[in-house]
PDB file of C-alpha atoms (C1' of nucleotides) in Angstrom:
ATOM      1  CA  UNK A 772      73.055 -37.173 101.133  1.00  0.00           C
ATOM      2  CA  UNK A 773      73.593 -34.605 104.063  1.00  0.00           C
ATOM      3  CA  UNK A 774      73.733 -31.634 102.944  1.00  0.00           C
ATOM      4  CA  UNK A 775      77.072 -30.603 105.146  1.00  0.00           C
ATOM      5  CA  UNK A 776      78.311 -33.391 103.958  1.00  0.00           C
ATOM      6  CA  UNK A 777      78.736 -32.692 100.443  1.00  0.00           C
ATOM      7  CA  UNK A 778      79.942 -29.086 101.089  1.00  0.00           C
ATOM      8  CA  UNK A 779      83.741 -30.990 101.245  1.00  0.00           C
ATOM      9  CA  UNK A 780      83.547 -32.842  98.342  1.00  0.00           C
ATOM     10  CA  UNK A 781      81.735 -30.553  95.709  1.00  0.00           C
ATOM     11  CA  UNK A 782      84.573 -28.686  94.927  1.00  0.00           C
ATOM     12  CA  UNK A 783      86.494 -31.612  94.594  1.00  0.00           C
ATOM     13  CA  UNK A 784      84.192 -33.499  92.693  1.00  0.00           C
ATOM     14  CA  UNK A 785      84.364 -30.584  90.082  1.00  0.00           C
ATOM     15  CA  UNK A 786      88.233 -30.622  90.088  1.00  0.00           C
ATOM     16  CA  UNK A 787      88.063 -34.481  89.410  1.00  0.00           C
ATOM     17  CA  UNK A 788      85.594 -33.842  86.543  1.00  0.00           C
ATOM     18  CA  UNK A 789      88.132 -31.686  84.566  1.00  0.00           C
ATOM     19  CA  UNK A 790      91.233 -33.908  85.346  1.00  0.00           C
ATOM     20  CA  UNK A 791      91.080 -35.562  82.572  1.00  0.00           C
ATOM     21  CA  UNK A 792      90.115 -33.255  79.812  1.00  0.00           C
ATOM     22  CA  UNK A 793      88.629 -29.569  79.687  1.00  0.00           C
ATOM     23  CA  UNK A 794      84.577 -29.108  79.645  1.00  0.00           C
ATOM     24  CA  UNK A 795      82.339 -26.800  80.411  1.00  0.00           C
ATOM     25  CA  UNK A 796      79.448 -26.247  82.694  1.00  0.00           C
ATOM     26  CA  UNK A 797      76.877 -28.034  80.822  1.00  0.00           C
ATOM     27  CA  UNK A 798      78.871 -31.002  80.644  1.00  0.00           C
ATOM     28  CA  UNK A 799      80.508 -30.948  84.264  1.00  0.00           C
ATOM     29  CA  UNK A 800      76.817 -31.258  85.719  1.00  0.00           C
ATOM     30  CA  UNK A 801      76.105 -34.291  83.674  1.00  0.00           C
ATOM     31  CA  UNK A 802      79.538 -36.065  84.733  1.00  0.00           C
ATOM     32  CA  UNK A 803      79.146 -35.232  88.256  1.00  0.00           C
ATOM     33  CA  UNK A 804      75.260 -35.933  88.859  1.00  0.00           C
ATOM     34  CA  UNK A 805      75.621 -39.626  88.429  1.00  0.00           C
ATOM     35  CA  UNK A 806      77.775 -39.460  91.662  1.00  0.00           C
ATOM     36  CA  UNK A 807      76.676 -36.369  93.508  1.00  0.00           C
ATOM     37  CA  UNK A 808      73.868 -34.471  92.881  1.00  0.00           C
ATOM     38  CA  UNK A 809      74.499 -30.603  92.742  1.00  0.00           C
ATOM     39  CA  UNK A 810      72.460 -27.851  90.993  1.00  0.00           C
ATOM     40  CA  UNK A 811      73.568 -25.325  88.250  1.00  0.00           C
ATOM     41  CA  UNK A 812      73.342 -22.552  90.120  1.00  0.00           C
ATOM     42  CA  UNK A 813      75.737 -24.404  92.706  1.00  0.00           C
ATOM     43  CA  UNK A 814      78.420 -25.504  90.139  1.00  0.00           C
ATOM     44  CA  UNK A 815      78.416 -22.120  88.805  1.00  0.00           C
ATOM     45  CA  UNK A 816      79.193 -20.907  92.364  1.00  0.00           C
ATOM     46  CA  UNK A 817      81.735 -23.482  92.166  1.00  0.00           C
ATOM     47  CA  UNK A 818      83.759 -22.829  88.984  1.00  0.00           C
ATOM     48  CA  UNK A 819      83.450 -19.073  89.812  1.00  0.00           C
ATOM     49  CA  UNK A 820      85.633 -19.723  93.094  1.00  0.00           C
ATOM     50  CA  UNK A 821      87.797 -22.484  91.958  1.00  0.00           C
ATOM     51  CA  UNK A 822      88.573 -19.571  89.194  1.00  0.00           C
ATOM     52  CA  UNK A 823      89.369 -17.121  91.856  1.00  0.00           C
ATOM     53  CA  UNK A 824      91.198 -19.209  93.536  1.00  0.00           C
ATOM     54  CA  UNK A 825      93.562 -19.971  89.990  1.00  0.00           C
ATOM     55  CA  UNK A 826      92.638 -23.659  90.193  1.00  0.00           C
ATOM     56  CA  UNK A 827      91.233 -24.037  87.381  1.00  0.00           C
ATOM     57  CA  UNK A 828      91.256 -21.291  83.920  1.00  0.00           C
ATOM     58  CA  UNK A 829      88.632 -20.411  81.329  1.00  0.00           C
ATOM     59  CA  UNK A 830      88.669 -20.062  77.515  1.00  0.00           C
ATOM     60  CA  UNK A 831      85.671 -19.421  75.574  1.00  0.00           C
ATOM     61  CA  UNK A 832      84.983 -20.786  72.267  1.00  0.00           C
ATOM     62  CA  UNK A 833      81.498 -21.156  70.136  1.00  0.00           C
ATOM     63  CA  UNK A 834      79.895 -23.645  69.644  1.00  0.00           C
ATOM     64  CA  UNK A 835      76.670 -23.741  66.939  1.00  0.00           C
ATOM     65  CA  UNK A 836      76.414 -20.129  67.254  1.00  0.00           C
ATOM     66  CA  UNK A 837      76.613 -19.952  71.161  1.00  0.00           C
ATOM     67  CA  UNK A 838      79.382 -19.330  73.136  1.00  0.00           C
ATOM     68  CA  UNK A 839      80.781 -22.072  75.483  1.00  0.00           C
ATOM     69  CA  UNK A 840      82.906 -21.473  78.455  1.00  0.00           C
ATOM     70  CA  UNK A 841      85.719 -24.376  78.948  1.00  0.00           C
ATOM     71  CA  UNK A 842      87.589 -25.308  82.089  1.00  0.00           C
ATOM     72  CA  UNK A 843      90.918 -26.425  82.912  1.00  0.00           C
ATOM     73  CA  UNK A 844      92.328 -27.940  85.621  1.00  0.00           C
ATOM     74  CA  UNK A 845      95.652 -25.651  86.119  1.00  0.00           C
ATOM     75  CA  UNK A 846      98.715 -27.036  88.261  1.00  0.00           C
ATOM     76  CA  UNK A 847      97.083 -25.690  91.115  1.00  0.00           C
ATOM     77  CA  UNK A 848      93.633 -27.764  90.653  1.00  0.00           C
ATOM     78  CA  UNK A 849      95.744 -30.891  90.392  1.00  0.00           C
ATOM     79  CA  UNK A 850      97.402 -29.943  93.619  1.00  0.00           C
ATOM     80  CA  UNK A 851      94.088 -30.042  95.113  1.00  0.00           C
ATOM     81  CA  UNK A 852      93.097 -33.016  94.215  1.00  0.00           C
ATOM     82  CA  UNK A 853      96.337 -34.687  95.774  1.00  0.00           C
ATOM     83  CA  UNK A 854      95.749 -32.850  98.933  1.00  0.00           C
ATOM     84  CA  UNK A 855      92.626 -34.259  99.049  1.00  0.00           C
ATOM     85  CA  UNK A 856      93.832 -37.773  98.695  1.00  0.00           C
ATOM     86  CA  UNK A 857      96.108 -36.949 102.505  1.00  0.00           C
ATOM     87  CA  UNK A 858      92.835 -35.322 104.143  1.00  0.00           C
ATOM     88  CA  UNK A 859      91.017 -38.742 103.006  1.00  0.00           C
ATOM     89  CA  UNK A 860      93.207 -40.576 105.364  1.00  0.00           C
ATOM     90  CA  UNK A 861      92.035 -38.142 108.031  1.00  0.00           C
ATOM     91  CA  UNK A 862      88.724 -38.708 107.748  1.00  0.00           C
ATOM     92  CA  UNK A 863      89.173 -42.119 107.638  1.00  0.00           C
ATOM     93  CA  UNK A 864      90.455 -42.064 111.059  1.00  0.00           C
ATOM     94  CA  UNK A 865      87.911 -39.896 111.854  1.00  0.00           C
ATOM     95  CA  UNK A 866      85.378 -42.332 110.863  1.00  0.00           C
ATOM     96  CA  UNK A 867      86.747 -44.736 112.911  1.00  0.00           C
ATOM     97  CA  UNK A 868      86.414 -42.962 116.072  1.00  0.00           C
ATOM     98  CA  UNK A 869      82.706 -42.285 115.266  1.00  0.00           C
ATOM     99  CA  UNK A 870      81.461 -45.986 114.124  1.00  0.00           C
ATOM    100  CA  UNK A 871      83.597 -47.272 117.281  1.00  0.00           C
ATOM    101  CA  UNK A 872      82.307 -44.528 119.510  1.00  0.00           C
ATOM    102  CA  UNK A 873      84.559 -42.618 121.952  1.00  0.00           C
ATOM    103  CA  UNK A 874      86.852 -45.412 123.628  1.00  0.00           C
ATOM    104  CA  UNK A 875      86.680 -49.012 124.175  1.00  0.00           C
ATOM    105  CA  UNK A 876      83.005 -50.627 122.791  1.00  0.00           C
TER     106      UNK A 876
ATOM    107  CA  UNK B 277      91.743 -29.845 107.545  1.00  0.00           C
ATOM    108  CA  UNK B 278      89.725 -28.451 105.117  1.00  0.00           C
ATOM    109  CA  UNK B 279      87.243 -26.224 106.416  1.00  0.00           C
ATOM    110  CA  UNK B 280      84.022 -27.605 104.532  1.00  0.00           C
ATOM    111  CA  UNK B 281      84.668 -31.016 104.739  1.00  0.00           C
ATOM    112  CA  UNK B 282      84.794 -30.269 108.436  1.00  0.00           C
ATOM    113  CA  UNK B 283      81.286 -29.582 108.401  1.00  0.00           C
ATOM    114  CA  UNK B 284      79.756 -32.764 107.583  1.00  0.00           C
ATOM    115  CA  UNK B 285      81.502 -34.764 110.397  1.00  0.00           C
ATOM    116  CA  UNK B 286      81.104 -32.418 113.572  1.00  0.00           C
ATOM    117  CA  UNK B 287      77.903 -33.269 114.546  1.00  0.00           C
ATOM    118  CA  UNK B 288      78.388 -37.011 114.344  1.00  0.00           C
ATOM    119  CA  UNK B 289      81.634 -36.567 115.895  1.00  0.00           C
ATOM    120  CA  UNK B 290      80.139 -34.747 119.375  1.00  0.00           C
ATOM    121  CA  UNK B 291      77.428 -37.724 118.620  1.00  0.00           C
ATOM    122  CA  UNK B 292      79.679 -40.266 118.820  1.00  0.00           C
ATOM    123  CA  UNK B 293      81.980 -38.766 122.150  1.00  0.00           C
ATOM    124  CA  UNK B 294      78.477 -39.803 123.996  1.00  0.00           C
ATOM    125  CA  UNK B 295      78.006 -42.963 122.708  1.00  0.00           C
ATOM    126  CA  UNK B 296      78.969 -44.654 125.248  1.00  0.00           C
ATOM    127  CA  UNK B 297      78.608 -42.196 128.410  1.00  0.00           C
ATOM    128  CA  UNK B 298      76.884 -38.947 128.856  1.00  0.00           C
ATOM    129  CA  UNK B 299      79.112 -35.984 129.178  1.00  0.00           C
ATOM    130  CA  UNK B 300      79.370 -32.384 129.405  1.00  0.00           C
ATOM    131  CA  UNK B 301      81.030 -29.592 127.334  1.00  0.00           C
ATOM    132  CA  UNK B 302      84.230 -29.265 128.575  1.00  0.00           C
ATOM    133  CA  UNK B 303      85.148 -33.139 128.247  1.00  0.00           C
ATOM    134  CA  UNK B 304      84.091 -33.164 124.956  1.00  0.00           C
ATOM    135  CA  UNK B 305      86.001 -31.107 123.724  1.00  0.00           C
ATOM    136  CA  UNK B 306      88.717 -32.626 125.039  1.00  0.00           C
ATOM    137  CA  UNK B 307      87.981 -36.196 124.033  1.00  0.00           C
ATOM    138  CA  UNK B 308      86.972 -35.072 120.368  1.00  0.00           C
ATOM    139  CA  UNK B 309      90.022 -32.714 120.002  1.00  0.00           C
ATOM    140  CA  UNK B 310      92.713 -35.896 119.371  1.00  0.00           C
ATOM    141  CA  UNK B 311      90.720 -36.781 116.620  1.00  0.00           C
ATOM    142  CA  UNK B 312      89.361 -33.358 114.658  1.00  0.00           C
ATOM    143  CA  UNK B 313      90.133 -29.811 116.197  1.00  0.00           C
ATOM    144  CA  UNK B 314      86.749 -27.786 117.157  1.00  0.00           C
ATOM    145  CA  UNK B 315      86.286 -24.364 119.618  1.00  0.00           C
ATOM    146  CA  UNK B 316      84.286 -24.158 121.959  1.00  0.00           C
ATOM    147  CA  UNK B 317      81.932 -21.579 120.736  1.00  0.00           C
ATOM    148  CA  UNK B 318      81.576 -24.416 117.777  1.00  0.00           C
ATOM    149  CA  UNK B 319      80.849 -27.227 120.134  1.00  0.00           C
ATOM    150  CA  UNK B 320      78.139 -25.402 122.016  1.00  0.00           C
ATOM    151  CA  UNK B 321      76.830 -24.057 119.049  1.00  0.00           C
ATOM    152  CA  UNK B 322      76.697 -27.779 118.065  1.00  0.00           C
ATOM    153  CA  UNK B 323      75.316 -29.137 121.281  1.00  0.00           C
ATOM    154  CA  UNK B 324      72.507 -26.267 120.730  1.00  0.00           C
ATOM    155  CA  UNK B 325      71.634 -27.663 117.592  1.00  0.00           C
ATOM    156  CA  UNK B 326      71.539 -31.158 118.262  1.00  0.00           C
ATOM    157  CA  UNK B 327      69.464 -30.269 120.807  1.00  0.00           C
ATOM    158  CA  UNK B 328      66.858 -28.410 119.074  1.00  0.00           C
ATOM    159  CA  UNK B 329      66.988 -31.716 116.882  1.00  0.00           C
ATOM    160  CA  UNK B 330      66.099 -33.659 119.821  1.00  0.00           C
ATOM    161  CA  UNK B 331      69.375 -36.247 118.887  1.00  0.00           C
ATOM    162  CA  UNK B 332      70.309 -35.306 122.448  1.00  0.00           C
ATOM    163  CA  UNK B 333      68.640 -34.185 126.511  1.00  0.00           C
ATOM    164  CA  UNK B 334      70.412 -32.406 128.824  1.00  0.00           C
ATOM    165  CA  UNK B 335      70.497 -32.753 132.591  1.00  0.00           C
ATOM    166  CA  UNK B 336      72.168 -30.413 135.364  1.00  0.00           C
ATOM    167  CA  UNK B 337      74.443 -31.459 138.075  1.00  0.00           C
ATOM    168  CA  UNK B 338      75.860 -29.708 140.413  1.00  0.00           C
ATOM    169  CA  UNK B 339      79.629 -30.486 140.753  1.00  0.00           C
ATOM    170  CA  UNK B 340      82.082 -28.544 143.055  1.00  0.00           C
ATOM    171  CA  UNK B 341      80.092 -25.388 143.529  1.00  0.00           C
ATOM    172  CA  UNK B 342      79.451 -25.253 139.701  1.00  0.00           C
ATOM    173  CA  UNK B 343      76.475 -26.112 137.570  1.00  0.00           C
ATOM    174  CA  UNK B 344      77.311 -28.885 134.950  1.00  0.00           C
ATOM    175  CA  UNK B 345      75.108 -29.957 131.752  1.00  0.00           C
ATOM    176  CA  UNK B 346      75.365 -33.301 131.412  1.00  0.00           C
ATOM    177  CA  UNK B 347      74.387 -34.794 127.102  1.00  0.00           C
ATOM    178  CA  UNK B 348      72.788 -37.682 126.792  1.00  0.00           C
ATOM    179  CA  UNK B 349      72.041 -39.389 123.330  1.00  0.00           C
ATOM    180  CA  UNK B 350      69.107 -39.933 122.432  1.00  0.00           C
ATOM    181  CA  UNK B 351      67.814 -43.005 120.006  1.00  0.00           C
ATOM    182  CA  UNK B 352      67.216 -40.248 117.442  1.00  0.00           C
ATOM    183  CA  UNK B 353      71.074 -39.470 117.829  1.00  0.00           C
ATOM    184  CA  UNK B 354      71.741 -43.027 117.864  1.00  0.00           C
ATOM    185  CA  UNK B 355      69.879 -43.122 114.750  1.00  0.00           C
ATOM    186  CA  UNK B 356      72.152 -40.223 112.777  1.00  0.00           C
ATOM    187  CA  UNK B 357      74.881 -41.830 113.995  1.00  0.00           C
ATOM    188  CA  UNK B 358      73.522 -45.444 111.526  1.00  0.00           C
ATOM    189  CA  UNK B 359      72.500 -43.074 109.134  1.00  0.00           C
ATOM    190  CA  UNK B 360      76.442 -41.719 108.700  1.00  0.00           C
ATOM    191  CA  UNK B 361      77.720 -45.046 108.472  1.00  0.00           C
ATOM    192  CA  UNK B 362      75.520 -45.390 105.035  1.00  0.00           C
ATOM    193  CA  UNK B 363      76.261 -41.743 104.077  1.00  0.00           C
ATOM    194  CA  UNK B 364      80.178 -42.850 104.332  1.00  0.00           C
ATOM    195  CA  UNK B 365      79.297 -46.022 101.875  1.00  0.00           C
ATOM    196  CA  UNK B 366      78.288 -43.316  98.961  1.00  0.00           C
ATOM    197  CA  UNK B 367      81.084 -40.507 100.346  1.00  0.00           C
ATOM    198  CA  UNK B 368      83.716 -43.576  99.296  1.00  0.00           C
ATOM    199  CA  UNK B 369      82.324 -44.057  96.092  1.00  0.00           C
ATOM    200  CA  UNK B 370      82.751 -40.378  95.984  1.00  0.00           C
ATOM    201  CA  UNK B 371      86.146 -40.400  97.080  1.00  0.00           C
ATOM    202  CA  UNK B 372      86.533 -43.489  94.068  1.00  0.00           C
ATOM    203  CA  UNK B 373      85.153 -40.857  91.307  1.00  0.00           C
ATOM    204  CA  UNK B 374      87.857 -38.433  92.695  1.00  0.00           C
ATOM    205  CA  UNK B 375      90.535 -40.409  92.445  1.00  0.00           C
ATOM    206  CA  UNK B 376      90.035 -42.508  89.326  1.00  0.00           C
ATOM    207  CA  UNK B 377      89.051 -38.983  87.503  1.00  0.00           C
ATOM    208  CA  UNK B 378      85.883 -38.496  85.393  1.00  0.00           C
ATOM    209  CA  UNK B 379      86.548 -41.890  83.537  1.00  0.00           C
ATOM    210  CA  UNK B 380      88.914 -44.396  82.642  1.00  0.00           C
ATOM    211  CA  UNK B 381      92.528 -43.259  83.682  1.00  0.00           C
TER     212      UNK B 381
ATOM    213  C1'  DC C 327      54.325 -21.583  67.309  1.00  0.00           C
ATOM    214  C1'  DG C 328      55.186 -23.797  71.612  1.00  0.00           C
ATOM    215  C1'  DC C 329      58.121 -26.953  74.073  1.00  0.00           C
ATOM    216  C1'  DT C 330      62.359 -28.887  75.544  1.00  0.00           C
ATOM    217  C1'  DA C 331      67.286 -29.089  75.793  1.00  0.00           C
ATOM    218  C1'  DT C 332      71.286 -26.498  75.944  1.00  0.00           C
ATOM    219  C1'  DA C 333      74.055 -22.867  78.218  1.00  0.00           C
ATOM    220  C1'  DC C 334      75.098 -19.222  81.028  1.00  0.00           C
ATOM    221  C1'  DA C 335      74.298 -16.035  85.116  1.00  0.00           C
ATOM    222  C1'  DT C 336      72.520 -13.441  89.477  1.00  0.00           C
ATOM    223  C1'  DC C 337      70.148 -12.798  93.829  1.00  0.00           C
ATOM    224  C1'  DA C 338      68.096 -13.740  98.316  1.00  0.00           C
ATOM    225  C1'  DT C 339      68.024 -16.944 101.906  1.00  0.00           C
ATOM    226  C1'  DA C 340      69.389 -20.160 105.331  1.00  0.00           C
ATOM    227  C1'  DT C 341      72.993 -22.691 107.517  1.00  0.00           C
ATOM    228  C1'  DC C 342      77.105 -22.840 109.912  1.00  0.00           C
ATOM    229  C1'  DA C 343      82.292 -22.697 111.987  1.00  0.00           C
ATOM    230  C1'  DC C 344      84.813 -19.702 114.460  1.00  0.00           C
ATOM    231  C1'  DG C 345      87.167 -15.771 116.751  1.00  0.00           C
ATOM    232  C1'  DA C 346      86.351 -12.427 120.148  1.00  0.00           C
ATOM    233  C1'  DG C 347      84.453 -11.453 124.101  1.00  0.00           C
ATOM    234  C1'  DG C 348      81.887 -12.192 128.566  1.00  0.00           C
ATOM    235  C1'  DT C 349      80.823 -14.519 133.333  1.00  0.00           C
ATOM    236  C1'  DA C 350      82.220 -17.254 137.296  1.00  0.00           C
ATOM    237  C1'  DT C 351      84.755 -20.554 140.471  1.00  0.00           C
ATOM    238  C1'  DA C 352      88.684 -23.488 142.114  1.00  0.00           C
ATOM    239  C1'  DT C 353      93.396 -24.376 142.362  1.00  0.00           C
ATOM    240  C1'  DA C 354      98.210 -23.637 141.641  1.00  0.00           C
ATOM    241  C1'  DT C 355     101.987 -20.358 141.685  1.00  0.00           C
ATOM    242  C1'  DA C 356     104.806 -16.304 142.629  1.00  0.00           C
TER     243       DA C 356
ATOM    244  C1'  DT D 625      98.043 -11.977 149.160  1.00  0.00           C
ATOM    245  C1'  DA D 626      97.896 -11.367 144.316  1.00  0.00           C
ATOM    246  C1'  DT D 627      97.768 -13.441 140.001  1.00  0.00           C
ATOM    247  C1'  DA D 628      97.564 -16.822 136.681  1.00  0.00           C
ATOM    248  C1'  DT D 629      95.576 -20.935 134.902  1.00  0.00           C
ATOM    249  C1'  DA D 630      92.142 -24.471 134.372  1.00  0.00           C
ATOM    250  C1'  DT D 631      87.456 -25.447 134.445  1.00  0.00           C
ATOM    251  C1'  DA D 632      82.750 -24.417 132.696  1.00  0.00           C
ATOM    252  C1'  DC D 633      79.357 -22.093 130.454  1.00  0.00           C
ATOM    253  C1'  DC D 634      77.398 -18.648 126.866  1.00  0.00           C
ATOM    254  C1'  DT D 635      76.532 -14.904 122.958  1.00  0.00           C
ATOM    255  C1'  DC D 636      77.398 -12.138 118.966  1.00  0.00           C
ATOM    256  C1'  DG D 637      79.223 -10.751 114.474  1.00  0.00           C
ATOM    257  C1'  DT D 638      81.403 -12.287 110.371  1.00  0.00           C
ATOM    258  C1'  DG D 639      82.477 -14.733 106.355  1.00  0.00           C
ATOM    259  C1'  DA D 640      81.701 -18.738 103.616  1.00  0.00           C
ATOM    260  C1'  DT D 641      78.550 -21.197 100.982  1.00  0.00           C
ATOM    261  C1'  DA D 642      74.605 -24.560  98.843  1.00  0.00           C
ATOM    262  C1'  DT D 643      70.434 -23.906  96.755  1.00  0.00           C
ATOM    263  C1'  DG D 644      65.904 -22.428  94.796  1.00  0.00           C
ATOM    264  C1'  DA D 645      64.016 -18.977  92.080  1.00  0.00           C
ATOM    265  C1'  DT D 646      64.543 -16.362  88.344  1.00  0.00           C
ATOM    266  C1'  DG D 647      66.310 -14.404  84.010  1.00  0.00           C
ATOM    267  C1'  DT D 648      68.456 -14.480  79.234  1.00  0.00           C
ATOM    268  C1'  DA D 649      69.213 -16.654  74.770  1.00  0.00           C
ATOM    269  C1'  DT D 650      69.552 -20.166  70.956  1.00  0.00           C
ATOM    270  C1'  DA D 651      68.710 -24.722  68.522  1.00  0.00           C
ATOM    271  C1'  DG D 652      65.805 -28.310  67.206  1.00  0.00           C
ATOM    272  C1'  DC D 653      61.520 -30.894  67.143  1.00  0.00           C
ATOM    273  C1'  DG D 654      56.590 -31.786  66.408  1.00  0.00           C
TER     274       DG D 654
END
DNA sequence: CGCTATACATCATATCACGAGGTATATATA
DNA sequence: TATATATACCTCGTGATATGATGTATAGCG
C-alpha cells in the first residue's frame, strides 16, 4: 500500500486497536498487521505521540518478570476515532472526483 | 482535514484534474480546490514530482504575453490513477477495522 | 549454549505539505 | 496616473513523520 497513504490511517488504526480493551505494544502490532502493515519502530512513534497528544494513557504492569506497558484509549482517543468517521465522508467525495476525473466523463 | 491523510490523495487528485484535458497550474488549483484545499507552493511542488516520476510532460504556450506550462498525463499517470482505485478497495477494509474496533463489537 | 519470540526504545534518513517570500504582466479601480 | 487585484510561475526553510538499523533484556526450547 502507498506509503502516503497509510500515513492517515496509522494513527487511527492504533486508536481502533485499543477501543475495545487496553494492550500493549507487542500485542497492538499483531492486531493491526493483519490489516495494515506497520513496523515496531513506527507504532512506537505512534503511541509516543498519541500519548502526547492525551489520546491515549499508559500504566505499566509485569508480566513473567518483565515489565509491560498498557494503553488506553482516553475520552480524547475515542473522539478521534468519531472524527474520523466525518473525514471518511470527505474522502469519499474525494474519491469520487478522482475515479470520475475532473468534470463530465 | 486531517493533515496526513491529506497526503495520500494529492497526487492522484492533481492526476485526476488532467484526466480529461491538459492544464496548467493556476487552473488546477482552482478546479481541485472545491474538492480538497492545496497551496500553491504544494501543487507545484506536486507537479515537480510527478514529473520527475514521468506520470506527467509538460509543454509551453505562450498566452497573452505570458509563458504557460501546460500538464499532460501520461499512461504512467493513467496507470497510478487504476492503481488508487485498488489501494481504496484495502483503505475501506481499513476504514471497516476502524469502525467495527479490533474485534467483535 | 544458541536461537527465537517477546518487549521495549532510539537514531538517522528520506519524504513531504505548507507558509513566506520572490518575480512579472494584465486588468480593474480609485 | 497610481494602486490594487488577478493571473502565473518558482524557491526555500520548517516541522511532521514512516521506517530501517540498531540496541537492550528476558523466557523458553532443542
Amino acid at each position: 500500500m502507498d506509503a502516503q497513504l497509510k500515513r492517515g490511517v496509522l494513527d487511527v488504526c492504533v486508536l481502533a486497536a485499543l477501543k475495545n480493551e487496553d494492550s500493549y505494544g507487542y500485542k497492538i502490532i499483531k492486531d493491526v498487521r493483519p490489516v495494515l502493515s506497520l513496523s515496531e519502530s513506527t507504532l512506537y512513534t505512534i503511541l509516543k505521540r498519541l500519548e502526547d497528544a492525551k489520546m491515549i494513557s499508559v500504566w505499566t504492569k509485569e508480566f513473567e518478570g518483565r515489565l509491560r506497558k498498557y494503553y488506553h484509549i482516553t475520552s480524547k482517543g475515542i473522539r478521534r476515532l468519531e472524527e474520523f468517521k466525518e473525514e471518511w465522508k470527505e474522502l469519499n467525495s474525494i474519491y469520487l472526483y478522482i475515479v470520475r476525473g475532473s468534470r463530465y466523463e
